[in-house]
Short mmCIF file of C-alpha atoms in Angstrom, two decimals:
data_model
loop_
_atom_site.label_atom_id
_atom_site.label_comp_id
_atom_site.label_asym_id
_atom_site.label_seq_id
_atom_site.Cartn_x
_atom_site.Cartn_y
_atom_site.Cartn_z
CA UNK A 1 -8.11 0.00 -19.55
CA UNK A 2 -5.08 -1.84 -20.09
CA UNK A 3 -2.65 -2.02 -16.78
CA UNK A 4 0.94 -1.91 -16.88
CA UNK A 5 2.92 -5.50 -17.34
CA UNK A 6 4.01 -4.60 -13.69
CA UNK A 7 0.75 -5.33 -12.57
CA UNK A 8 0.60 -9.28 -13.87
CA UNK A 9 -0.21 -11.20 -10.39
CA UNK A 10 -0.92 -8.61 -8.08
CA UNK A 11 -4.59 -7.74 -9.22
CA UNK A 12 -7.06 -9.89 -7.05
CA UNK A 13 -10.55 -9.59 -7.00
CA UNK A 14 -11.57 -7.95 -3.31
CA UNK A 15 -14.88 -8.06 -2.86
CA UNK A 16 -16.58 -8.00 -6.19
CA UNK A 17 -16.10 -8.69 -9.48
CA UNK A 18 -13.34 -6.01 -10.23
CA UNK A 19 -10.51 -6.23 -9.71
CA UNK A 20 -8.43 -3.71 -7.25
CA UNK A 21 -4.49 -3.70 -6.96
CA UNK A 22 -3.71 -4.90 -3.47
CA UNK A 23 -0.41 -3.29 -2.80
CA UNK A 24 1.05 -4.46 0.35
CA UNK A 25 2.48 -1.82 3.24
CA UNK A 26 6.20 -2.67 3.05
CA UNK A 27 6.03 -2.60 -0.86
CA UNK A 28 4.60 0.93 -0.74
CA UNK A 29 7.21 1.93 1.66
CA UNK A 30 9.92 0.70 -0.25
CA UNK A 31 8.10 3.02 -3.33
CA UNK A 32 8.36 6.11 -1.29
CA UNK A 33 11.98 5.39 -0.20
CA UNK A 34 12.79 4.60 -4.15
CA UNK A 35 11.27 7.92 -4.15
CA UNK A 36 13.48 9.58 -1.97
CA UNK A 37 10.81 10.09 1.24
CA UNK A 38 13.23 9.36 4.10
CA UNK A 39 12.63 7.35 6.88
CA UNK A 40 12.15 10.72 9.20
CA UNK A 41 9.30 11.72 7.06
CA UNK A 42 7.59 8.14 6.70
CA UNK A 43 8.39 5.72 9.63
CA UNK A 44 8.86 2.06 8.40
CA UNK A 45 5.84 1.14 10.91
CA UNK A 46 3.87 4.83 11.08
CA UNK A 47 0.59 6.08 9.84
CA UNK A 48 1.13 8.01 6.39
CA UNK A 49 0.51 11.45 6.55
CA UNK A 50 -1.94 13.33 4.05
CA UNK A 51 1.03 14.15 1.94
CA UNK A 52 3.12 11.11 2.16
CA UNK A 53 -0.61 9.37 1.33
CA UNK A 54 -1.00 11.49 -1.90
CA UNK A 55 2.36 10.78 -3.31
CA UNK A 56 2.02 7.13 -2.82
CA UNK A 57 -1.11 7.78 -4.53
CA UNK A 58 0.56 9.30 -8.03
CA UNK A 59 3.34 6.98 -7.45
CA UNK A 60 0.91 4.29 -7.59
CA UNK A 61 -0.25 5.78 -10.80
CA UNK A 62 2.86 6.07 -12.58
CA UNK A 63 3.71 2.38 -12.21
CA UNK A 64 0.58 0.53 -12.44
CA UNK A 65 -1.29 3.17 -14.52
CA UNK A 66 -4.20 2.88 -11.95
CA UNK A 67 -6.20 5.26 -9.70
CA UNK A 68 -7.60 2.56 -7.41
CA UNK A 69 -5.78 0.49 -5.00
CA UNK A 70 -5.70 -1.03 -1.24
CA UNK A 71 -2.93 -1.17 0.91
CA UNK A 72 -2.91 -4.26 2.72
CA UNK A 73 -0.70 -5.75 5.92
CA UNK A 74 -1.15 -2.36 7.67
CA UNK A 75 1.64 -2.38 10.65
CA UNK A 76 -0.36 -3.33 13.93
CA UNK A 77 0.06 -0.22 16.44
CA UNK A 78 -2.22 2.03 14.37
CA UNK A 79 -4.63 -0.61 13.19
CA UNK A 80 -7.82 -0.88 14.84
CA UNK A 81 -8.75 -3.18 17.30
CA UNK A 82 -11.03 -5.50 15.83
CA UNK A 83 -8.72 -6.01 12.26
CA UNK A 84 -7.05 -9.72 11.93
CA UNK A 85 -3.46 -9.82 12.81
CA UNK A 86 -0.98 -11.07 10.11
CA UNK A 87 0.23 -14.81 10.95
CA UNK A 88 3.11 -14.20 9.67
CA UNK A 89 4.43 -11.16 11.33
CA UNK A 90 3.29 -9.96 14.06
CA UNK A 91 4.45 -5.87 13.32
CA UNK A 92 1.27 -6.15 10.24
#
């Protein structure tokens, strides 16, 4: 496996010894817009549909040449409870 040049700083090891591409909420947003979802299908702060979740998916796969990622910084009003808040902005 040899990831994309793209990749260099973004893979962090979560967990274990692998290491997962932690894409962050607003960057995958900003992949679906490049893509040409509009803001009426996929709200800025909204829950990704099943579809809107699969594209991101092959999206993801296209520029990082991977099948496994996380999306982190998760906008607040449809995370659960008991997640930690982002210190830094408090819509994540």
């Amino acid at each position: 496996f040899t990831p994309s040049p793209e990749l260099e700083g973004k893979i962090k090891t979560v967990g274990t010894k692998s290491k997962t591409l932690l894409l962050g909420f607003k960057e995958a947003i900003a992949m679906l817009r490049e893509d040409g979802i509009t803001a009426e299908e996929q709200g800025d702060l909204e829950d990704m549909s099943t579809p809107v979740e699969k594209r991101l998916g092959a999206l993801v796969k296209e520029k990082y040449g991977v099948d496994w990622y996380m999306l982190d910084k998760f906008p607040s009003e449809f995370r659960p409870f008991y997640t930690m808040p982002d210190a830094n902005d408090s819509n994540y």
